[in-house]
Structures are given as structure tokens and as C-alpha cells.
Amino acid sequence: MKTNSLWVETAPNAAFPQLDRELRVDALIIGGGITGLTAGYLLRKAGLTVAVVERGRIGLGETGHTTAHLTYATDERLLELVKRFGRNHAHAAWDAGASAMAQVRAIVEEVGIDCELSTAPAFLVAAADADAEETERLREEAALASEFGFDATFIERAPLTGRPALRLANQLKFHPLKYVQALAREIVRLGGHVFEDTEASTFTDDPRRVTAREHSIAFDFAVIATHVPLQGNTGTLSAVLLQTKLAAYSTYAIAARIPAGALPQMLWWDTADPYLYLRVDRHGASDSVILGGEDHRTGQEADTIDCFQRLERKLRAIVPDVAVVERRWSGQVIESVDGLPYIGEVGNGQFLATGFAGNGMTFGTLAGMMACDAATGATNPWRDLFAVERKTLSATWDYVRENSAYPFYLAKGHLAGAASDDLASLAPGCGKILKLDGKKTAAFRDDAGNTHIMSPICPHLGCVVRWNEAERTWDCPCHGSRFQATGEVIAGPAEEDLEKLAP
């Protein structure tokens, strides 16, 4: 039985030097996982001088021991987020994940990274012992997620166990180590620095400087991307207080070979506590399935071997007689007290990120994006939501309107899924964003039954319009332009009608 992760064994053997000289950079990133390397790449692209220091090897911390799901569905259930933070903030938390997924796609395309990135449906499935109340909760969450603009549906029978589930279309999976190693190489190609076997040991604040391997790096802005945050230049008291809001959990994974086509490609997790999580990948002559779970507070399980054995038994119950278990490994997740991560500045010029729970790849990417915004002075729509020292969040916050100029919201309509291409389902007097012949359209059926097909792209700055059922208009969520149901402009800043398309 192999005991290293699938990602570690199948990634190229990238190597980066140790720190061997004095340096001065705009941004210092401590930690060479997905958070630190995303931040380093984006900051270098923004024109800042950058150095990433990693005490071990790039990506071989928790990034190399994940199961690498990329999804906007948070570990904290959507209805619980609404109860705890309110509708706007729950919506914002899922939007943040969607933005991170879009960022991964963009980077893969920009850099040309071969990291096996692919889309797959994801299923949040009622646990085997869940009751009818859990089924109803999944149904409510599917309706709410759809209302928020996500491609979410409730299904009676999910794959594997045939239990009720929330289905999310077009989630992502990838090879995390191939991805972050490519990011590290790209940072260097762009003129940045990446150092391995370089542990940050001593911080000074005036001037800002870190010592590592008997050399020092002076910096203006620091990103602490170390899974469990270092104290850095914050005071001891604040560092200790943050630790009281974090809980470390060990988690386990097994990888098995299965016959090609035995299971559909997917991401899958259930509502048990602790929950199981699974992904299926195509690998030529055979496929692979990775099953994770059996989480417990780190250091509080006497027989950790039994955690792997329980996972094997559960896998064989799901896919009997066809799974050949080939490897196993463990990792660690950090949970916050309220279900959302801590991402933001903790002092002048110091940024940290932690508490990602089971969404490490998604929130790690988001943290890199937010670190770049913080360092460059850009406004970020999720700054207050994930603030390390967050307090009461405003219940009246209209975050979509107030952050409509942020790049994610300019592109959100393009990222969102469209409804089915069934024009026959469109009732008289109704409009809907539909995908017709693979192309997203704005479709309206008038009271006489005539169908009007238009481009959904607002001619002002290219956002995707939404149907306003009460007013029977198409409204732009980015800058407020409005159009008649048949596409004629009502109010600017748009000055042209929606483009008419052939029905």
C-alpha cells in the first residue's frame, strides 16, 4: 500500500533554489501552497516585485494532500449561512467561491497549464441515515441556490447511493500539484523569486524584514500563507486570540483503481458528520476514485489506521467488487468558529488567510486574489465578509449593487449557467435566459404567443441582463440599464437595444 498522495507521485519533479542572498521586494509571500502561489502570480502580474519562500518543497504541504475539489458550495450549509450571516452574505460567500473557480480557469488558460482541469457535476447527498427533514432541507437549498443564480437542482436519486441530493453543474477538479508548480515556474519566468527549503524565522518591523537561512528579505507587504498562520509582525496577544478561533482536524483519503466507465466523472459528498467526499477521474485504460473523510480533531484519535480501514469499507459498500485500493494518505483542515475563513489584513501591510475547512483549493485561490487586491489598494467585495477581526455584518448590505464594478460581477452573467433549451416551457408573458444551440440567449414569449430571441449582453459594458418578472423588463445588474421585454432600451447608461437574434 502506497502512503504518499496521488498528486505527489504523479507531479513533475520541480525544484527551486534556497535563499542565498539579501533581497528587497514589494511583496513577500510566506508559504508555497495554492494561497501563496496564487498571490505571488497575481501580484507579479500587477507589477509588484515578489518573493515566495517555502520552508519545504513547493506544494507538498496541504495543497499536495487535498482531494482537490473546486466548488462554490461551502462546508457550512447554505441555509446555515443564511441563518448566521443573512441572505446577502450567504450569497456573497458562494459568489466568492465562483469567482475563485473562474480565476483558476483564467490562469490555466493564460499560462497554458496542463493540470487536468475539467468540469464535473457535484452532488451534496443525504447521508444514509438522514430523515425526511434532511431531504426537505436539500430541496430548499437547491431552490435558494438557484434563486442566487447558481446552476443548482434538487434530484431524488443521486449517483452511488441513490439518495436525494442537491446537484451543482460545472464544478471543477484538477491536479493541484501540477497547477501550483506551474504557477511557481511562471512567477520566476515573470521575474519574481521562489525559494524552497527556506524557512522564515525572525521578523522585524522597522524596517520590515524577515530572516531566513542567514539572509534577509526586506518587504513592504507580507502575505502569511502557511495553513496555520505564523505570528509575523502581529503582536503575540492577537496571534494567540486568532488561534482560539481555529480548530485543526485530521482528514484521510484513499485512492483506488476502478474499471473504465464504472462510475461517471463527478464530485460527491454527503451530509453525514463527519462527511464523506469523493471524486472520479478518467485515466485511460482505467479510472480512479478518491474517497476522503473520517475527520477528527487532530491528536484526538487513538487508532488512526482504523480511519483508513473504515474508509475502505465504505468505498467497497459504494462500489462493491470493482475497486482496487492502491494508496492512502492524510491531511489536515483548519475550521473557523463560524464556518467562513479568515482572510484579510491583520496589521499595517500584513495579510493572512486560514480556516478554509474543506474548501482549501477554492478559498486558497480566493485568498490569493484578495491579497493582491489588498496590496494594490483595489476594492474587494468580500473584504468585510472574511475579515479576520470581523464583527457584526450589515444586514442591509446590497453587495451586488455596491460591488458591480468588480471584475467578477462584470463577468458573472457569462459564468452562470443557463436554463434548458426548451422554448416550449416559456409561458406567455415570461422571459428567461436560455441556452439555444449552445448559445446563451434572452428569450421572451409575448401574450400572443410570439417568441422574441435576443442577445443577453448589455451593450453598455457587456454584462448579462436578468429578467425582471414584476416589470417584464430585462435589467442589467452591473450598471442599471433596462430594456423592454422585446429588447428596446428603456434607461441607460446603455444607448442601444439588445441585439435581436433569429428565433
Coordinates of C-alpha atoms in Angstrom, one line a residue:
M1 CA 0.0 0.0 0.0
K2 CA 1.5 3.4 -1.1
T3 CA 1.3 6.1 1.5
N4 CA 2.0 9.2 -0.5
S5 CA -0.7 11.2 -2.2
L6 CA -1.6 10.6 -5.8
W7 CA -0.6 14.2 -6.6
V8 CA 2.8 13.9 -5.1
E9 CA 3.6 10.8 -7.0
T10 CA 2.3 12.0 -10.4
A11 CA 3.6 15.6 -10.5
P12 CA 6.8 16.5 -12.2
N13 CA 9.9 16.9 -10.0
A14 CA 10.1 20.7 -10.0
A15 CA 12.9 22.3 -7.9
F16 CA 13.6 25.8 -6.8
P17 CA 16.7 27.2 -5.1
Q18 CA 17.3 28.2 -1.4
L19 CA 17.6 31.8 -0.5
D20 CA 21.3 32.6 -0.9
R21 CA 21.4 36.5 -0.9
E22 CA 19.9 39.6 0.5
L23 CA 16.7 40.8 -1.2
R24 CA 14.3 43.8 -1.3
V25 CA 10.8 43.2 -2.7
D26 CA 7.4 44.9 -2.7
A27 CA 5.6 41.7 -1.5
L28 CA 6.9 38.8 0.5
I29 CA 4.8 35.6 0.4
I30 CA 5.4 33.0 3.1
G31 CA 4.1 29.6 2.1
G32 CA 4.3 27.8 -1.2
G33 CA 0.9 26.3 -1.5
I34 CA -2.1 27.4 -3.5
T35 CA -2.7 30.6 -1.5
G36 CA 0.9 31.8 -1.6
L37 CA 1.5 31.0 -5.3
T38 CA -1.8 32.4 -6.4
A39 CA -1.0 35.7 -4.6
G40 CA 2.6 35.7 -5.9
Y41 CA 1.4 35.2 -9.5
L42 CA -1.3 37.9 -9.4
L43 CA 1.0 40.4 -7.6
R44 CA 3.8 39.9 -10.1
K45 CA 1.2 40.3 -12.9
A46 CA 0.2 43.5 -11.2
G47 CA 3.7 44.8 -11.5
L48 CA 5.0 44.3 -7.9
T49 CA 8.3 42.7 -7.1
V50 CA 7.7 39.4 -5.4
A51 CA 9.5 36.7 -3.4
V52 CA 7.8 33.4 -2.3
V53 CA 9.6 31.5 0.5
E54 CA 8.6 27.9 1.4
R55 CA 10.2 26.0 4.3
G56 CA 9.8 22.7 2.4
R57 CA 9.0 21.9 -1.2
I58 CA 6.5 23.8 -3.3
G59 CA 3.0 22.3 -3.0
L60 CA 4.0 19.5 -0.7
G61 CA 2.1 20.9 2.3
E62 CA -1.7 20.6 2.5
T63 CA -2.1 21.6 -1.2
G64 CA -0.4 18.3 -2.1
H65 CA -2.6 16.3 0.2
T66 CA -6.0 17.5 -0.8
T67 CA -8.6 15.7 -2.9
A68 CA -8.7 18.9 -5.0
H69 CA -12.4 19.7 -5.3
L70 CA -13.1 23.2 -6.7
T71 CA -16.6 24.2 -5.8
Y72 CA -18.5 27.3 -4.5
A73 CA -20.5 25.1 -2.1
T74 CA -19.1 25.8 1.3
D75 CA -18.7 23.2 4.1
E76 CA -21.2 25.3 6.1
R77 CA -24.6 24.6 4.5
L78 CA -26.2 27.4 2.6
L79 CA -29.3 27.6 4.9
E80 CA -27.0 27.8 7.9
L81 CA -25.0 30.6 6.3
V82 CA -28.3 32.5 5.8
K83 CA -29.3 31.9 9.4
R84 CA -25.9 33.0 10.7
F85 CA -24.9 35.9 8.3
G86 CA -28.1 36.8 6.3
R87 CA -29.1 36.2 2.7
N88 CA -26.8 38.8 1.2
H89 CA -23.7 37.4 2.9
A90 CA -24.6 33.8 2.2
H91 CA -25.0 34.7 -1.4
A92 CA -21.6 36.6 -1.3
A93 CA -19.8 33.6 0.2
W94 CA -20.9 31.3 -2.7
D95 CA -20.1 34.1 -5.2
A96 CA -16.6 34.3 -3.8
G97 CA -16.1 30.6 -4.5
A98 CA -17.4 31.0 -8.0
S99 CA -15.0 33.9 -8.5
A100 CA -12.1 31.7 -7.4
M101 CA -13.1 29.0 -9.8
A102 CA -13.2 31.5 -12.6
Q103 CA -9.8 32.7 -11.6
V104 CA -8.3 29.2 -11.8
R105 CA -9.8 28.7 -15.3
A106 CA -8.4 32.1 -16.4
I107 CA -4.9 31.3 -15.0
V108 CA -4.9 27.8 -16.6
E109 CA -5.7 29.5 -20.0
E110 CA -3.3 32.4 -19.6
V111 CA -0.3 30.3 -18.6
G112 CA -1.2 27.2 -20.6
I113 CA -1.1 24.9 -17.5
D114 CA -1.6 21.2 -18.1
C115 CA -3.1 20.3 -14.8
E116 CA -6.1 18.1 -15.9
L117 CA -8.6 20.8 -15.2
S118 CA -12.1 19.6 -16.0
T119 CA -15.7 20.2 -15.2
A120 CA -17.9 17.8 -13.4
P121 CA -21.3 17.8 -11.7
A122 CA -21.2 17.8 -7.9
F123 CA -23.7 16.2 -5.6
L124 CA -24.4 17.0 -1.9
V125 CA -26.2 13.8 -1.0
A126 CA -28.4 13.0 2.0
A127 CA -26.5 10.6 4.4
A128 CA -27.6 7.0 4.6
D129 CA -29.3 7.7 8.0
A130 CA -30.8 11.1 7.1
D131 CA -34.5 11.6 7.5
A132 CA -37.3 13.3 5.5
E133 CA -36.4 16.6 7.1
E134 CA -32.9 16.5 5.5
T135 CA -34.5 15.8 2.1
E136 CA -36.6 18.9 2.5
R137 CA -33.6 20.9 3.6
L138 CA -31.7 19.9 0.4
R139 CA -34.8 20.8 -1.6
E140 CA -34.9 24.3 0.0
E141 CA -31.1 24.8 -0.5
A142 CA -31.4 23.9 -4.2
A143 CA -34.2 26.4 -4.6
L144 CA -32.2 29.1 -2.8
A145 CA -29.0 28.5 -4.7
S146 CA -30.9 28.7 -8.0
E147 CA -32.5 31.9 -6.8
F148 CA -29.0 33.3 -6.2
G149 CA -28.1 32.5 -9.8
F150 CA -26.3 29.1 -9.4
D151 CA -27.0 26.1 -11.6
A152 CA -28.5 24.1 -8.8
T153 CA -31.2 21.5 -8.8
F154 CA -32.8 19.0 -6.4
I155 CA -32.8 15.4 -7.5
E156 CA -34.5 12.4 -5.9
R157 CA -31.7 9.9 -6.6
A158 CA -28.0 10.8 -6.7
P159 CA -25.3 8.5 -8.2
L160 CA -23.7 5.9 -5.9
T161 CA -26.2 5.7 -3.1
G162 CA -29.5 6.7 -4.8
R163 CA -30.3 9.2 -2.1
P164 CA -31.8 12.7 -2.5
A165 CA -29.3 15.4 -3.3
L166 CA -28.5 18.9 -4.3
R167 CA -26.9 18.8 -7.7
L168 CA -24.5 21.6 -8.8
A169 CA -23.5 21.7 -12.5
N170 CA -20.0 22.5 -13.8
Q171 CA -17.8 22.3 -10.7
L172 CA -14.1 21.8 -11.2
K173 CA -11.4 19.3 -10.4
F174 CA -7.7 19.4 -11.2
H175 CA -4.2 18.1 -10.3
P176 CA -3.3 20.6 -7.6
L177 CA 0.4 19.9 -7.6
K178 CA 0.8 20.3 -11.4
Y179 CA -1.1 23.6 -11.0
V180 CA 0.9 25.2 -8.2
Q181 CA 4.2 24.1 -9.6
A182 CA 3.3 25.7 -12.9
L183 CA 2.4 28.9 -11.0
A184 CA 5.8 28.9 -9.3
R185 CA 7.6 28.5 -12.6
E186 CA 5.6 31.3 -14.1
I187 CA 6.4 33.6 -11.2
V188 CA 10.1 33.0 -11.9
R189 CA 9.6 33.5 -15.6
L190 CA 8.0 36.9 -14.9
G191 CA 11.0 38.0 -12.9
G192 CA 9.8 37.0 -9.4
H193 CA 11.6 34.8 -6.9
V194 CA 10.6 31.4 -5.5
F195 CA 12.7 29.7 -2.8
E196 CA 12.4 26.3 -1.3
D197 CA 13.9 24.9 1.9
T198 CA 13.8 28.5 3.1
E199 CA 12.0 28.9 6.5
A200 CA 11.1 32.4 7.6
S201 CA 12.5 32.6 11.2
T202 CA 12.8 36.1 12.5
F203 CA 10.6 39.1 11.7
T204 CA 11.4 42.8 12.4
D205 CA 9.1 45.6 11.9
D206 CA 11.3 48.7 11.5
P207 CA 12.4 48.1 8.8
R208 CA 10.1 45.3 7.7
R209 CA 12.3 42.4 7.2
V210 CA 12.3 38.6 7.6
T211 CA 15.4 36.5 8.2
A212 CA 15.7 33.0 6.5
R213 CA 18.8 30.9 6.1
E214 CA 21.1 33.6 7.5
H215 CA 19.9 36.1 4.8
S216 CA 17.1 38.6 4.9
I217 CA 14.3 39.9 2.7
A218 CA 13.1 43.4 3.1
F219 CA 9.5 44.0 2.1
D220 CA 6.6 46.4 2.2
F221 CA 3.7 43.9 2.2
A222 CA 3.6 40.4 3.6
V223 CA 1.2 37.5 2.8
I224 CA 1.2 34.8 5.5
A225 CA 0.0 31.7 3.6
T226 CA 1.1 28.9 5.9
H227 CA -2.2 27.0 6.6
V228 CA -1.8 27.8 10.3
P229 CA -0.7 31.4 10.4
L230 CA 2.7 32.5 11.7
Q231 CA 2.8 35.4 14.2
G232 CA 4.7 37.5 11.7
N233 CA 4.8 41.2 12.7
T234 CA 1.5 41.0 14.7
G235 CA 1.5 41.1 18.5
T236 CA 1.6 37.9 20.5
L237 CA -1.8 38.6 22.0
S238 CA -3.6 39.0 18.7
A239 CA -1.9 35.8 17.4
V240 CA -3.0 33.8 20.4
L241 CA -6.5 35.2 20.1
L242 CA -6.7 34.1 16.5
Q243 CA -5.7 30.6 17.4
T244 CA -8.6 30.3 19.8
K245 CA -10.9 30.8 16.8
L246 CA -9.4 27.9 14.9
A247 CA -9.7 24.1 15.2
A248 CA -7.5 21.6 13.4
Y249 CA -8.9 18.4 12.0
S250 CA -7.1 15.4 10.5
T251 CA -8.7 14.0 7.4
Y252 CA -8.0 10.8 5.5
A253 CA -8.1 9.7 1.8
I254 CA -7.7 6.6 -0.2
A255 CA -7.3 6.2 -3.9
A256 CA -8.5 3.2 -5.8
R257 CA -8.4 2.0 -9.4
I258 CA -11.7 1.0 -11.0
P259 CA -12.7 -0.2 -14.4
A260 CA -13.0 2.5 -17.1
G261 CA -16.6 3.8 -17.1
A262 CA -17.6 2.0 -13.9
L263 CA -18.7 5.4 -12.4
P264 CA -19.5 8.7 -14.0
Q265 CA -17.0 11.6 -13.5
M266 CA -18.2 13.6 -10.6
L267 CA -17.6 15.3 -7.3
W268 CA -19.7 13.8 -4.5
W269 CA -20.1 14.4 -0.7
D270 CA -22.8 13.6 1.8
T271 CA -24.4 15.3 4.8
A272 CA -23.0 13.0 7.5
D273 CA -20.9 14.3 10.3
P274 CA -18.0 13.8 9.6
Y275 CA -18.9 13.7 5.9
L276 CA -17.6 11.5 3.1
Y277 CA -16.2 13.2 -0.1
L278 CA -15.4 11.6 -3.4
R279 CA -14.2 12.3 -6.9
V280 CA -13.9 10.1 -10.0
D281 CA -11.4 10.7 -12.8
R282 CA -10.7 9.2 -16.2
H283 CA -7.2 7.7 -16.6
G284 CA -7.0 5.9 -20.0
A285 CA -7.5 2.2 -19.6
S286 CA -8.8 2.5 -16.1
D287 CA -10.4 5.2 -13.9
S288 CA -9.6 6.3 -10.4
V289 CA -11.8 7.1 -7.4
I290 CA -10.6 9.1 -4.4
L291 CA -12.6 8.8 -1.2
G292 CA -12.0 11.0 1.8
G293 CA -13.4 11.6 5.3
E294 CA -13.2 10.1 8.8
D295 CA -12.2 13.6 10.1
H296 CA -11.4 14.1 13.8
R297 CA -9.8 16.7 15.9
T298 CA -6.1 16.4 15.3
G299 CA -4.4 14.3 18.0
Q300 CA -7.7 13.0 19.4
E301 CA -8.0 9.6 17.7
A302 CA -6.0 6.8 19.2
D303 CA -6.3 4.3 16.2
T304 CA -5.7 6.3 13.0
I305 CA -5.1 3.1 11.0
D306 CA -8.7 2.3 11.6
C307 CA -9.7 5.6 9.9
F308 CA -8.3 4.2 6.7
Q309 CA -9.9 0.8 7.2
R310 CA -13.3 2.4 7.7
L311 CA -12.9 4.4 4.5
E312 CA -12.1 1.2 2.6
R313 CA -15.2 -0.5 4.0
K314 CA -17.3 2.5 2.9
L315 CA -15.8 2.6 -0.5
R316 CA -16.5 -1.1 -1.0
A317 CA -20.1 -0.6 0.0
I318 CA -20.4 2.2 -2.6
V319 CA -18.6 0.4 -5.5
P320 CA -18.6 -3.3 -4.5
D321 CA -16.1 -5.8 -6.1
V322 CA -14.5 -3.4 -8.6
A323 CA -12.3 -1.0 -6.5
V324 CA -8.6 -1.9 -6.0
V325 CA -7.2 0.4 -3.3
E326 CA -3.7 1.4 -4.2
R327 CA -2.7 4.2 -1.8
R328 CA -3.7 6.2 1.2
W329 CA -2.7 9.5 2.8
S330 CA -3.9 12.0 5.3
G331 CA -4.1 15.8 5.5
Q332 CA -5.3 18.5 7.8
V333 CA -8.1 21.1 7.5
I334 CA -8.5 24.2 9.7
E335 CA -12.0 25.2 10.7
S336 CA -13.2 28.6 12.0
V337 CA -15.7 29.2 14.7
D338 CA -18.4 30.5 12.3
G339 CA -18.0 28.4 9.2
L340 CA -16.2 31.0 7.0
P341 CA -12.5 31.5 6.6
Y342 CA -10.4 34.4 7.9
I343 CA -8.8 36.3 5.0
G344 CA -7.5 39.8 5.3
E345 CA -5.1 42.2 6.8
V346 CA -4.2 41.9 10.5
G347 CA -1.9 44.8 10.7
N348 CA -0.4 47.5 8.5
G349 CA 1.0 45.7 5.5
Q350 CA 0.4 42.1 6.7
F351 CA -2.2 39.8 5.2
L352 CA -3.1 36.3 6.3
A353 CA -5.5 33.5 5.3
T354 CA -6.7 30.4 7.2
G355 CA -9.8 28.5 8.2
F356 CA -10.6 27.1 4.8
A357 CA -12.2 23.9 6.1
G358 CA -12.9 21.5 3.3
N359 CA -12.7 24.3 0.6
G360 CA -8.9 24.7 0.6
M361 CA -8.4 24.9 -3.2
T362 CA -11.3 27.3 -3.6
F363 CA -10.7 29.6 -0.6
G364 CA -6.9 29.3 -1.1
T365 CA -7.3 30.8 -4.6
L366 CA -9.7 33.4 -3.3
A367 CA -7.2 34.4 -0.6
G368 CA -4.5 34.9 -3.2
M369 CA -6.9 37.2 -5.1
M370 CA -7.8 39.2 -2.0
A371 CA -4.2 39.5 -1.1
C372 CA -3.4 41.0 -4.5
D373 CA -6.3 43.5 -4.1
A374 CA -5.1 44.5 -0.6
A375 CA -1.5 45.0 -1.7
T376 CA -2.5 47.1 -4.7
G377 CA -5.2 49.1 -3.0
A378 CA -8.1 47.7 -5.0
T379 CA -11.6 47.3 -3.5
N380 CA -12.6 43.8 -2.9
P381 CA -16.3 42.9 -2.4
W382 CA -15.6 40.1 0.2
R383 CA -13.2 42.0 2.4
D384 CA -15.6 42.6 5.3
L385 CA -17.3 39.2 5.0
F386 CA -14.0 37.3 5.5
A387 CA -12.2 39.9 7.7
V388 CA -10.0 38.3 10.4
E389 CA -11.5 40.6 13.0
R390 CA -15.0 40.6 11.6
K391 CA -17.8 41.8 13.8
T392 CA -21.5 42.3 13.0
L393 CA -22.1 42.4 9.3
S394 CA -24.6 44.9 7.9
A395 CA -28.0 43.3 7.2
T396 CA -28.9 46.0 4.7
W397 CA -25.8 45.5 2.5
D398 CA -26.7 45.3 -1.2
Y399 CA -23.4 43.8 -2.1
V400 CA -24.2 43.1 -5.8
R401 CA -25.1 46.7 -6.4
E402 CA -22.3 48.2 -4.4
N403 CA -19.7 45.9 -6.0
S404 CA -21.0 45.8 -9.5
A405 CA -17.8 47.3 -11.0
Y406 CA -15.6 44.4 -9.5
P407 CA -14.4 42.2 -12.4
F408 CA -16.2 39.1 -11.1
Y409 CA -19.6 40.9 -11.3
L410 CA -18.9 42.2 -14.7
A411 CA -18.3 38.7 -15.9
K412 CA -20.8 36.8 -13.6
G413 CA -23.5 36.5 -16.1
H414 CA -21.1 34.8 -18.5
L415 CA -20.1 32.4 -15.8
A416 CA -23.6 31.5 -14.7
G417 CA -25.4 28.5 -16.2
A418 CA -28.4 29.0 -18.4
A419 CA -31.7 27.1 -18.2
S420 CA -32.5 24.3 -20.6
D421 CA -33.0 24.9 -24.3
D422 CA -36.7 24.1 -24.1
L423 CA -38.5 27.1 -25.6
A424 CA -41.8 25.3 -25.2
S425 CA -41.5 25.7 -21.4
L426 CA -41.6 29.5 -21.8
A427 CA -45.1 30.7 -20.8
P428 CA -46.8 33.8 -22.3
G429 CA -45.6 37.0 -20.7
C430 CA -42.4 35.4 -19.4
G431 CA -38.7 35.9 -20.1
K432 CA -35.8 33.6 -19.4
I433 CA -32.1 33.2 -20.1
L434 CA -31.9 30.1 -22.2
K435 CA -29.2 28.2 -24.0
L436 CA -30.2 27.6 -27.6
D437 CA -27.9 25.7 -29.9
G438 CA -25.2 26.1 -27.3
K439 CA -25.5 29.9 -27.2
K440 CA -26.8 31.9 -24.2
T441 CA -29.9 34.0 -25.2
A442 CA -32.5 36.2 -23.7
A443 CA -35.9 34.7 -24.7
F444 CA -39.4 36.3 -24.2
R445 CA -42.8 35.0 -25.2
D446 CA -45.4 37.7 -25.6
D447 CA -49.1 37.4 -24.6
A448 CA -50.0 36.5 -28.2
G449 CA -47.5 33.5 -28.1
N450 CA -44.8 35.1 -30.3
T451 CA -41.2 34.3 -29.3
H452 CA -38.6 37.1 -29.2
I453 CA -34.9 36.0 -29.1
M454 CA -32.2 38.5 -28.2
S455 CA -28.6 38.6 -27.1
P456 CA -28.5 38.8 -23.3
I457 CA -25.4 41.0 -23.4
C458 CA -25.9 44.6 -22.3
P459 CA -24.4 46.9 -25.0
H460 CA -23.0 49.2 -22.3
L461 CA -20.1 47.2 -20.9
G462 CA -21.0 43.6 -21.7
C463 CA -22.8 42.3 -18.6
V464 CA -25.5 39.7 -18.9
V465 CA -29.0 41.0 -18.3
R466 CA -31.6 39.5 -15.9
W467 CA -35.3 39.0 -16.4
N468 CA -37.4 41.3 -14.1
E469 CA -40.7 39.4 -13.7
A470 CA -42.6 42.1 -11.9
E471 CA -41.8 44.8 -14.5
R472 CA -41.4 42.4 -17.5
T473 CA -38.1 44.0 -18.4
W474 CA -34.5 43.0 -18.9
D475 CA -32.3 44.7 -16.3
C476 CA -28.6 44.9 -16.2
P477 CA -27.2 44.0 -12.7
C478 CA -23.9 45.8 -13.3
H479 CA -24.8 49.4 -14.1
G480 CA -28.6 49.5 -14.1
S481 CA -29.5 49.7 -17.8
R482 CA -33.1 48.5 -18.5
F483 CA -34.7 47.1 -21.7
Q484 CA -38.2 46.2 -22.7
A485 CA -39.1 42.6 -22.9
T486 CA -38.6 42.7 -26.6
G487 CA -35.1 44.3 -26.2
E488 CA -35.6 48.0 -26.7
V489 CA -33.6 50.2 -24.4
I490 CA -35.6 51.9 -21.6
A491 CA -32.9 53.5 -19.5
G492 CA -29.1 54.0 -19.7
P493 CA -26.3 54.0 -19.4
A494 CA -26.8 51.7 -22.4
E495 CA -27.7 53.6 -25.5
E496 CA -28.5 50.7 -27.8
D497 CA -31.1 47.9 -27.9
L498 CA -30.3 44.3 -27.1
E499 CA -29.2 42.6 -30.3
K500 CA -32.1 40.7 -32.0
L501 CA -31.4 37.1 -32.8
A502 CA -33.2 34.8 -35.2
P503 CA -35.8 32.6 -33.4

